[in-house]
Each structure stands twice: as C-alpha cells, then as structure tokens.
Coordinates of C-alpha atoms in Angstrom, one line a residue:
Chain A
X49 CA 10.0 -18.1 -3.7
X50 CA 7.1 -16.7 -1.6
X51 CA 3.9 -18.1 -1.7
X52 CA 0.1 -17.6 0.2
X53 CA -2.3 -19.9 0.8
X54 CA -5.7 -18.5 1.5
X55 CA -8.6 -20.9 2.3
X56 CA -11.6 -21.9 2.0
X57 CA -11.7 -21.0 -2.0
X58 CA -15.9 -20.3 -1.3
X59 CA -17.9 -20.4 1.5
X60 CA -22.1 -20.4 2.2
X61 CA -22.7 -18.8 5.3
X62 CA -26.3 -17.9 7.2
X63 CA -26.8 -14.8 8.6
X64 CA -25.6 -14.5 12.1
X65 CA -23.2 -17.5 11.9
X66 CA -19.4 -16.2 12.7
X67 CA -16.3 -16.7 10.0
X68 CA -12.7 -17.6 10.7
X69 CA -10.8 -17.1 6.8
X70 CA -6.9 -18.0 7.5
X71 CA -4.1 -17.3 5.3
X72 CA -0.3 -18.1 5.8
X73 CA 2.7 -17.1 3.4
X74 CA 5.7 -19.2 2.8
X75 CA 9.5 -18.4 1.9
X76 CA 9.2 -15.0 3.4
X77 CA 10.0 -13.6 7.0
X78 CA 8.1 -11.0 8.7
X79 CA 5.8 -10.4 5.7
X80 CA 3.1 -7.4 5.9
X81 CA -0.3 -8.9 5.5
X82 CA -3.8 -7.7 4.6
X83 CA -7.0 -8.5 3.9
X84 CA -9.1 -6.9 1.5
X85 CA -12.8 -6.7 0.9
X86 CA -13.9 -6.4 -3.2
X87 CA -17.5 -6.3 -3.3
X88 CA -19.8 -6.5 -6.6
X89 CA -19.6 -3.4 -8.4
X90 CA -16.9 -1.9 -6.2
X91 CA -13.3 -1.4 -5.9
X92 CA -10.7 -3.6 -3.4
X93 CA -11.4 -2.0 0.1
X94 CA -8.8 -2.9 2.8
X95 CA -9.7 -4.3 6.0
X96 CA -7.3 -4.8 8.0
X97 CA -3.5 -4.6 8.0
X98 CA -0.2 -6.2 10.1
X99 CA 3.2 -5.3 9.8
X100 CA 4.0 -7.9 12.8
X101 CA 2.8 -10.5 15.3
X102 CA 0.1 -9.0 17.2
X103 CA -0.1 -5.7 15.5
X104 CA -3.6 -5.2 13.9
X105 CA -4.5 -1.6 11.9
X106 CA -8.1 -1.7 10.9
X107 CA -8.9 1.0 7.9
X108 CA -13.2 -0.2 7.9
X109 CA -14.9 -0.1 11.8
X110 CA -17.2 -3.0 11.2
X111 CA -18.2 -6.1 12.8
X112 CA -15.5 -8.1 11.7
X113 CA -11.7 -8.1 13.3
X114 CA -8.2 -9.8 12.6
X115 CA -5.7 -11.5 14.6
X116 CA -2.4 -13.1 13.7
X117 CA -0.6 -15.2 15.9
X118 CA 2.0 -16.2 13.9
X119 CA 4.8 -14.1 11.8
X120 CA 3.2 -16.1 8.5
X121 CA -0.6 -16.1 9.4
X122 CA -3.5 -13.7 9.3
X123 CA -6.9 -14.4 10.2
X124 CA -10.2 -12.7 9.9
X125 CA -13.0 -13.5 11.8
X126 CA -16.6 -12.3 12.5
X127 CA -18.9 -13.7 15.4
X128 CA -22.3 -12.8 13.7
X129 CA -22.3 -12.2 9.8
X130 CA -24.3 -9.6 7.9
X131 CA -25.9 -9.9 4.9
X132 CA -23.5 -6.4 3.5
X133 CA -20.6 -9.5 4.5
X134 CA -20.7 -11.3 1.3
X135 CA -18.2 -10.6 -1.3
X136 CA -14.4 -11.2 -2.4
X137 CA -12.2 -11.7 0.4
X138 CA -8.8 -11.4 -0.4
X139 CA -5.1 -12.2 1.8
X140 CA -2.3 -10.2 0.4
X141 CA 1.3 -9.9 1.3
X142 CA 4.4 -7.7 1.4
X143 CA 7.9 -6.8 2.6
X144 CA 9.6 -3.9 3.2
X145 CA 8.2 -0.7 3.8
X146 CA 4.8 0.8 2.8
X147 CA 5.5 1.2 -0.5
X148 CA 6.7 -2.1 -2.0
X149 CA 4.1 -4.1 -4.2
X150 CA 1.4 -6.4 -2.5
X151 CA 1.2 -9.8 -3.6
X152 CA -2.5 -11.3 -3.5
X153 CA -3.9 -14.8 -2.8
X154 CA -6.6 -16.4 -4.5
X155 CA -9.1 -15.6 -2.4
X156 CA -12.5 -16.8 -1.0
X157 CA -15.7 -16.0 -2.2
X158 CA -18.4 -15.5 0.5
X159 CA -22.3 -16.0 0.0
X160 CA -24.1 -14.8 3.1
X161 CA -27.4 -16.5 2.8
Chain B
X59 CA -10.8 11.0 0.4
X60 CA -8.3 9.5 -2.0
X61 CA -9.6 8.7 -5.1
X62 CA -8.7 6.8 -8.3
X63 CA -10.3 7.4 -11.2
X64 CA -10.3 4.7 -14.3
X65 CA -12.3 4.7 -17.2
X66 CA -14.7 1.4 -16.8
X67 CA -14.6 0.6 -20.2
X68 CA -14.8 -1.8 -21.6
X69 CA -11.7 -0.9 -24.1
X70 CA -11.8 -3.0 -26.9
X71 CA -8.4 -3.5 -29.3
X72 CA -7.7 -6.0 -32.1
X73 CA -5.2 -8.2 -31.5
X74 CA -1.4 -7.3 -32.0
X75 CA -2.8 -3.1 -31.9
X76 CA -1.4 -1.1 -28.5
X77 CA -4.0 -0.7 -25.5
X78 CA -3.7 1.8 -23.2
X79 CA -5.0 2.5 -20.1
X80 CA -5.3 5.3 -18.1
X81 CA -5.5 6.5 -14.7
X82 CA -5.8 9.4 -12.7
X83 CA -5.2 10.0 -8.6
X84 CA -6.1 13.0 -6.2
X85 CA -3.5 12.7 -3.5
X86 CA -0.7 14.9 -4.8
X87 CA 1.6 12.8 -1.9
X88 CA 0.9 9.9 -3.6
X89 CA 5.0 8.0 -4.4
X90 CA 4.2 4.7 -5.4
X91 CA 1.8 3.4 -8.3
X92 CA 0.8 -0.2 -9.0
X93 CA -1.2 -2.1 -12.2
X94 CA -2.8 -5.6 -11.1
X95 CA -4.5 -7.6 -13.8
X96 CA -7.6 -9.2 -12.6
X97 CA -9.3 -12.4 -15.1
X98 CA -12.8 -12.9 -14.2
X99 CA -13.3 -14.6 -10.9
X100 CA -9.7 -14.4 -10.1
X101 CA -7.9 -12.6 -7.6
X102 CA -5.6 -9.5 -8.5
X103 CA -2.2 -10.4 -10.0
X104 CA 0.8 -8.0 -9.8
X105 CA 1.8 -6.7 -13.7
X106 CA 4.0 -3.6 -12.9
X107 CA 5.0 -0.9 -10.2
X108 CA 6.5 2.6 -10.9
X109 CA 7.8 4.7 -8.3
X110 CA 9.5 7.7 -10.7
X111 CA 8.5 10.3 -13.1
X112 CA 8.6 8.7 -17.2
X113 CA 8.2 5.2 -18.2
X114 CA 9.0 1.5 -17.2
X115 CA 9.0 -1.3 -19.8
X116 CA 8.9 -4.7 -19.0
X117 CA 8.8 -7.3 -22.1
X118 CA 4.9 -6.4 -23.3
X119 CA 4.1 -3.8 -20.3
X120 CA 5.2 0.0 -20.3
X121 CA 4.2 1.8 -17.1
X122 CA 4.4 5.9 -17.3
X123 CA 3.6 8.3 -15.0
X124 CA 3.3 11.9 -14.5
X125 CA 3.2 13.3 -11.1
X126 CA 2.7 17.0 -12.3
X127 CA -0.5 15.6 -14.3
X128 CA -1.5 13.0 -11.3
X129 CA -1.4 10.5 -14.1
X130 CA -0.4 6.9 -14.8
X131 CA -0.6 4.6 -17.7
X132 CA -0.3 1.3 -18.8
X133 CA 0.8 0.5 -22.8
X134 CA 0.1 -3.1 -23.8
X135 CA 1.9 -3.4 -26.6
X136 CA 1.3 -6.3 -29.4
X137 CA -2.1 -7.3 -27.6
X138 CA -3.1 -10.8 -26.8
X139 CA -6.7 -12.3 -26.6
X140 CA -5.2 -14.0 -23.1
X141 CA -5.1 -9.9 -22.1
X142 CA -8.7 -9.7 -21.8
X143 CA -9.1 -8.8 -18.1
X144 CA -10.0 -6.2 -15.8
X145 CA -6.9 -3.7 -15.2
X146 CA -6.7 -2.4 -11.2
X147 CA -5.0 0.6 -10.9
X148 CA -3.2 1.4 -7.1
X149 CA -1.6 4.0 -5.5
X150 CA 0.5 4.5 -2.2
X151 CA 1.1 7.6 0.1
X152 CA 4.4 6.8 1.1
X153 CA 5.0 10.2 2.2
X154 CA 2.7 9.3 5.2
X155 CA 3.6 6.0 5.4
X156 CA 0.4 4.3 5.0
X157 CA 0.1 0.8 4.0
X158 CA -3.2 1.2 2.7
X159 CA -3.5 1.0 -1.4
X160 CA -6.4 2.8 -3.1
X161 CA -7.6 1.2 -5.8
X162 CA -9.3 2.0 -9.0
X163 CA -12.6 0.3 -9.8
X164 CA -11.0 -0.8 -12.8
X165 CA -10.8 -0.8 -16.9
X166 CA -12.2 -4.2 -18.5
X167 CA -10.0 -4.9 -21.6
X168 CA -11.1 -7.0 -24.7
X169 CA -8.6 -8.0 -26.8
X170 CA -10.4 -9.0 -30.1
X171 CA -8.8 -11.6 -32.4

C-alpha cells in the first residue's frame, strides 16, 4: 500500500532564514504530488503541483518554489521566510488523472518567529 | 473564482442521530467531489469521493450530489463521539483538467454522547 512521509512534523523559523520541507511516497509509481498551504482561519490553498520529475505548476506566485528530483519526492523550499509563511504545510499524493482523490501527509507546522 | 461554500458550524448531534453536512460549489464544470475529515491538529484524511449524480454509501458515510443544484452532501449515519472533527469539502474541474482542488473552509461537527 502507498504511503508519504512528510518531515519535519513542526518547525521554528526566524524571519529571513530559508526552508527546505521534503516529502517522498512509497508503493506507488509516478505519483502526482502537492503541497498545500492551510493557514489559521482559512481553507487548504495549493501551492504547487507535479505530475512528473521536473515538472513544477505553481497556483500562488510567492516567494517560495518547489523542486522534485525524484519520481517519489517533492520539496518546498524558500530562501528568505516571511512572517505571512507560517501555517500548515501539507504533502499530498495522487495517481491517475486530475480527478482521482489526493491522499495527504501529516504535515508540518511552521512558526515563523 | 471557484468557490465552496460550507456552513462553519459547529453542528452539533447526539450520538447514534444522522448528521448531515452540506455543501455548495460555483463552477458548474466542476466533475469530481471529495469529503476529507480533519481531527484537530491533524492533517486531512480522505472519507469519500463521488463523481456521479445520486448517492454513495460506504459502511457509515453516504455521499450525494446534485449537479443541477451545485450540491453535495455528507450523511453520517449512527453518529460517533470519535466523529467530532472538522469536515473539508473539495471539488475538481476535470472538464479543464486542473489538478487543483478547492476546498471548503469547513463544517466542525460535535458529536454529543
């Protein structure tokens, strides 16, 4: 069965420092991945998007971006946080085409201090 | 702008009564609809999907949807106190084939022994 691993479970971060958040899926090939923003009071916004290696979509210009090098990881990154940063972060996966459930990780909680 | 509407709540049943929660969704195109259970502090977890006009039971969980209406539902039937959670409502536009899932802000349900 498929499973994601999303880490760290909650990081403390200044203002201005940058953010690497990784997240891999096992027991699937050539899973869609996303990563998804839910901040306090607001519904899940999605970030960023992959449907394969290399392929990024971004849905939110902003001063954070996604990579994945591998068919099974995503990454999101940022070289200087914000303060509007903090919030849920979430790694979800897919398969199939657009319409097919997404499967979500546990997440990491960001604190931008 | 897509938009889904949920009533916040929170919707409060005794336990073993029906809840039902409701959603609504502005994007006629929309094809494929999702409910997500979310505890406090927890990431989203996947309940049911429903892709066609009526209902979908599964064990507890009846999904029903109305495209003419641009309405979709969740029955919990025989409700548990280990229901009491926050209830995401999704939807796709497969017609354009977006990946991108709007999201409800949510209905908190308290399930009241």
């Amino acid at each position: 069965s498929q499973t994601i691993h999303q880490w760290p479970a909650t990081l403390v971060q200044p203002v201005g420092s940058p953010l690497s958040l990784e997240c891999t899926v096992e027991g699937t090939s050539n899973p869609n991945l996303y990563w998804y923003r839910q901040a306090a009071g607001r519904g899940l916004q999605l970030l960023f998007y992959s449907v394969g290696i290399g392929q990024i979509s971004s849905e939110v210009p902003q001063n954070l971006s996604a990579s994945r090098p591998q068919d099974r990881q995503f990454i999101l990154s940022s070289k200087k946080l914000l303060l509007s940063d903090s919030g849920f972060y979430l790694c979800a996966w897919s398969v199939g085409g657009a319409d097919q459930p997404q499967h979500f990780g546990d997440g990491t909680r960001l604190s931008i201090l | 702008q897509k938009e889904v509407e949920q009533n916040s709540g929170p919707l409060s049943v005794p336990e073993g009564a029906i809840a039902s929660l409701n959603c609504t969704y502005s994007d006629r195109g929309s094809q494929s609809f999702f409910w997500y259970r979310q505890y406090s502090g927890k990431s989203p977890e996947l309940i049911m999907f429903i892709y066609s006009n009526g209902d979908k039971e599964d064990g507890r969980f009846t999904a029903q949807l109305n495209k003419a209406s641009q309405y979709v539902s969740l029955l919990i039937r025989d409700s548990q106190p280990s229901d009491s959670a926050t209830y995401l409502c999704a939807v796709n536009d497969r017609g354009a084939g977006s990946y991108q899932l709007t999201f409800g802000k949510g209905t908190k349900l308290s399930v009241i022994p």
